[in-house]
PDB file of C-alpha atoms in Angstrom:
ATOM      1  CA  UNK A   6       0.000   0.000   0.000  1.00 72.00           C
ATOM      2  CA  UNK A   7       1.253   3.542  -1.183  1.00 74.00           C
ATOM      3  CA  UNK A   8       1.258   6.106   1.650  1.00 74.00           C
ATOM      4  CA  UNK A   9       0.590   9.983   0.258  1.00 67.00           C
ATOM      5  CA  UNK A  10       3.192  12.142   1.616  1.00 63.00           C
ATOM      6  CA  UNK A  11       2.532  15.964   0.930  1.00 67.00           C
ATOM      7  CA  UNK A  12       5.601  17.986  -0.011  1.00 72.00           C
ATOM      8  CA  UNK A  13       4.750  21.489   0.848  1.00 87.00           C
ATOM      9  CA  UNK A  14       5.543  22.651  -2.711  1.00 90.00           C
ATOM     10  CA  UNK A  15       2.874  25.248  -2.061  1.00 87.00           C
ATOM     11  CA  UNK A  16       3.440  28.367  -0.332  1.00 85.00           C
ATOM     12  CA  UNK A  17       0.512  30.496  -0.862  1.00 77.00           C
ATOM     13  CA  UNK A  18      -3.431  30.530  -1.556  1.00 80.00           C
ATOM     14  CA  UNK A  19      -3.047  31.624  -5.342  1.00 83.00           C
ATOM     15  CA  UNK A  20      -4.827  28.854  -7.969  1.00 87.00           C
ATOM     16  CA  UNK A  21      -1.654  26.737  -9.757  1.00 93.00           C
ATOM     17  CA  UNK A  22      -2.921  25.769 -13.505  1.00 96.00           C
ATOM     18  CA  UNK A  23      -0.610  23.781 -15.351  1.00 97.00           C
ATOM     19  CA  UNK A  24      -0.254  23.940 -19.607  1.00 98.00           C
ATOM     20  CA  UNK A  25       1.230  21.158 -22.033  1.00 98.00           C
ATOM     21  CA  UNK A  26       4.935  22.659 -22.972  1.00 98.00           C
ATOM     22  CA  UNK A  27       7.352  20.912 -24.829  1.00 98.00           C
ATOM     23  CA  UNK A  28      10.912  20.268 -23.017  1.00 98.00           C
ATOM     24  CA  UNK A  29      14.045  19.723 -24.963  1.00 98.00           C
ATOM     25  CA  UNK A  30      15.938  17.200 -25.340  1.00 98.00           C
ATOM     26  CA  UNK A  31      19.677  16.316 -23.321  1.00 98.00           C
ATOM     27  CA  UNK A  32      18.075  17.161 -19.708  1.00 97.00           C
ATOM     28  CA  UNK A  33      16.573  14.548 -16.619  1.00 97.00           C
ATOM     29  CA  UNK A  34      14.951  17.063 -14.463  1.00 98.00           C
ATOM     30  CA  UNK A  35      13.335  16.761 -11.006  1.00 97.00           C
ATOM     31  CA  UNK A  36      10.389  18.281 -10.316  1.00 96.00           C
ATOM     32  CA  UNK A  37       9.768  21.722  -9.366  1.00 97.00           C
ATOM     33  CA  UNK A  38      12.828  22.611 -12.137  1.00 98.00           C
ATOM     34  CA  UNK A  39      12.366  26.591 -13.539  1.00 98.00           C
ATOM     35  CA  UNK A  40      12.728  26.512 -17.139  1.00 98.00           C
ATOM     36  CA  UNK A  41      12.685  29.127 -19.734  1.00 97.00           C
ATOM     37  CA  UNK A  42      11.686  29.133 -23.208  1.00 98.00           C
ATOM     38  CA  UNK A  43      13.776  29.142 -26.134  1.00 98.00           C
ATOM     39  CA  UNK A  44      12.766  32.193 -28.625  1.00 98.00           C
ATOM     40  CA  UNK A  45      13.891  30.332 -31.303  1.00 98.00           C
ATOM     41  CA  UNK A  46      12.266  26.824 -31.541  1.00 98.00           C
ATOM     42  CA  UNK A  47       9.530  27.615 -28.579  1.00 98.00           C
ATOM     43  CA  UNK A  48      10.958  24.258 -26.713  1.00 98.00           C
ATOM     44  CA  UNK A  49      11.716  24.431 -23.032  1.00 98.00           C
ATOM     45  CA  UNK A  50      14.880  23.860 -21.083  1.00 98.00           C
ATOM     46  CA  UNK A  51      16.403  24.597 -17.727  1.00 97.00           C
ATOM     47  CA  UNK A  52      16.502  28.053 -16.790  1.00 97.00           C
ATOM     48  CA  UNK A  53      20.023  29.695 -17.438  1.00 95.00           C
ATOM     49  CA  UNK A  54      20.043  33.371 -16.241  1.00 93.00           C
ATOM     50  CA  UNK A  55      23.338  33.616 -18.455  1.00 93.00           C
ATOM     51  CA  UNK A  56      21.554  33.334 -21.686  1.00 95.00           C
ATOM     52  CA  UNK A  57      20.276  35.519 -23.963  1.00 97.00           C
ATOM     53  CA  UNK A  58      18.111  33.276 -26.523  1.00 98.00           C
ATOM     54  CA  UNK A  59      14.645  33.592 -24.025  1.00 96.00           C
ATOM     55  CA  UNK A  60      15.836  30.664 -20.932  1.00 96.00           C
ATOM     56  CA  UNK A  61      17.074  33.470 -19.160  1.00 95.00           C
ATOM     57  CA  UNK A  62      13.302  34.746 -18.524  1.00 94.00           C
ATOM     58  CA  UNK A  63      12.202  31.310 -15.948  1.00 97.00           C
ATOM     59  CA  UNK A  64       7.982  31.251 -16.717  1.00 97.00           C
ATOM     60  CA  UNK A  65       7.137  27.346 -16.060  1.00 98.00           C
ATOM     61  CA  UNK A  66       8.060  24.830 -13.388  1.00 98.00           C
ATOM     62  CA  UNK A  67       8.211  21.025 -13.347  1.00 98.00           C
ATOM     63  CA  UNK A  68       5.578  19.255 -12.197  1.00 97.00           C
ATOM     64  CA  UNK A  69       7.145  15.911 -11.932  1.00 96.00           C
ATOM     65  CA  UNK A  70      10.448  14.612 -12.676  1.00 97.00           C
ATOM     66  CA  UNK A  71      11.044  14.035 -16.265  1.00 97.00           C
ATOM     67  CA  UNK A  72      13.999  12.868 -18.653  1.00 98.00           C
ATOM     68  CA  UNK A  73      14.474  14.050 -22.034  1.00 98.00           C
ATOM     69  CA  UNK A  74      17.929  12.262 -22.551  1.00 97.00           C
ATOM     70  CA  UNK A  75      16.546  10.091 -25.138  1.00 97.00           C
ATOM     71  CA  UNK A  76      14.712  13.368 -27.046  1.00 98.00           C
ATOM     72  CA  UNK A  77      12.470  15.590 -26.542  1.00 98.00           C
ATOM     73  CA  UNK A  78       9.237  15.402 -24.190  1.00 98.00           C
ATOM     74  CA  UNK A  79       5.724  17.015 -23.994  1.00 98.00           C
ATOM     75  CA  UNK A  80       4.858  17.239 -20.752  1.00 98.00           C
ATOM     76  CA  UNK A  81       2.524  19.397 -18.147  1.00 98.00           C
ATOM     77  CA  UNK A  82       4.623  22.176 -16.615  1.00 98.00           C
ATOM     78  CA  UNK A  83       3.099  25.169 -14.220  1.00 98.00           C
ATOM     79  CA  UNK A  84       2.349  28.385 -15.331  1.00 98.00           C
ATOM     80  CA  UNK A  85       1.493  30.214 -12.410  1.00 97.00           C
ATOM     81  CA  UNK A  86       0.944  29.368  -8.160  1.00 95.00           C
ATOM     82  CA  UNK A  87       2.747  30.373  -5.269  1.00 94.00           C
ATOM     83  CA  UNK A  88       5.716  28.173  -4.091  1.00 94.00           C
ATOM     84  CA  UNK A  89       7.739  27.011  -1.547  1.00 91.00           C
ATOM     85  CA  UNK A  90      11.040  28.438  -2.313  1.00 89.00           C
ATOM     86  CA  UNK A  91      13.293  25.999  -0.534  1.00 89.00           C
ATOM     87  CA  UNK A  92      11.623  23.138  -2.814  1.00 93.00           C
ATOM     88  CA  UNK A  93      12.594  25.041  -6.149  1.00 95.00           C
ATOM     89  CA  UNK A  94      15.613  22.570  -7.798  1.00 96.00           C
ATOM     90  CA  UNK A  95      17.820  25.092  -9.202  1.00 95.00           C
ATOM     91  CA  UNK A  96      20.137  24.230 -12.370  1.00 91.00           C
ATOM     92  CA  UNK A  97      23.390  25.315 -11.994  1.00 88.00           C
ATOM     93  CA  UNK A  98      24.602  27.886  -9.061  1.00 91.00           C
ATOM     94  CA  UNK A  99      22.264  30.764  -9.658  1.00 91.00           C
ATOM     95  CA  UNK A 100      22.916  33.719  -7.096  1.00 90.00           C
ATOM     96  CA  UNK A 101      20.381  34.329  -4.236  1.00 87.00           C
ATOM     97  CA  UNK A 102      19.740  37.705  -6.450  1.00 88.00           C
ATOM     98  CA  UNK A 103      18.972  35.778  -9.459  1.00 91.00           C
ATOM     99  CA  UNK A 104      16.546  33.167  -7.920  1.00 89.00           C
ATOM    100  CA  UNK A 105      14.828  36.366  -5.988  1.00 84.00           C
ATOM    101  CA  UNK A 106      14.272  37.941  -9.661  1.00 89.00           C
ATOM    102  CA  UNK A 107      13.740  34.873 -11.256  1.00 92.00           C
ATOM    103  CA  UNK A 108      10.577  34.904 -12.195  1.00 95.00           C
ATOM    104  CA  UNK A 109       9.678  38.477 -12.053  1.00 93.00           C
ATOM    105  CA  UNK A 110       6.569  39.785 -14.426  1.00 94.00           C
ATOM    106  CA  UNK A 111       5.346  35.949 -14.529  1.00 96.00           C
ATOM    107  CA  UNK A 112       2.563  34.407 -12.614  1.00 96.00           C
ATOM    108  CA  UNK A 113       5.097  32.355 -10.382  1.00 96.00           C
ATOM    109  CA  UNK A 114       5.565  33.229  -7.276  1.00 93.00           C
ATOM    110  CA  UNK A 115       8.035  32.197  -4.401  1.00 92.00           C
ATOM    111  CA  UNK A 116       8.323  32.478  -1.283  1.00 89.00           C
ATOM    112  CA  UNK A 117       9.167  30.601   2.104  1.00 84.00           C
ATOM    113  CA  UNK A 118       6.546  28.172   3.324  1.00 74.00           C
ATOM    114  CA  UNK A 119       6.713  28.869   6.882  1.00 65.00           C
TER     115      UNK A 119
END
């Protein structure tokens, strides 16, 4: 028998709708995982505030883990809610400043659960 065990991932009484995104290929990804979109082909990958071709602007989150090492994956991602910030899996080594700005002028937003 499975046991639920709630993770907290929300933070605040705002509605969280999800949308059907497509994520690029070459990336396993746990859930709650900002990602920005690509300008160019529209496709999704981790957020990188270092770009410039649109993943520097995070506007989705993971909703479960997911692996696109084997190509690319259509998937439900959120598009707006009010989460826990310490359960946010940032790529890379993003600066406290550029996870508070993160995802400024989007419908996400974080903040500490308790």
């Amino acid at each position: 028998m499975e046991t639920y065990v709630p993770d907290n991932r929300f933070s605040g009484s705002d509605e969280a709708a999800t949308t059907e995104i497509t994520i690029a290929s070459g990336h396993d990804l746990p859930a709650l995982s900002p990602l920005g979109q690509v300008a160019a082909s529209g496709k999704f990958v981790p957020w990188d505030p270092t770009e410039t071709d649109g993943s520097e602007v995070a506007t989705r989150l993971t909703v479960a883990p997911i692996d696109t090492t084997g190509g690319d994956e259509v998937t439900q991602a959120y598009k707006s809610g009010t989460f826990n910030v310490d359960l946010i899996e940032w790529d890379g080594t993003p600066t406290d400043a550029q996870k508070l700005t993160a995802f400024v002028g989007t419908p996400i937003s974080l903040q500490s659960a308790g």
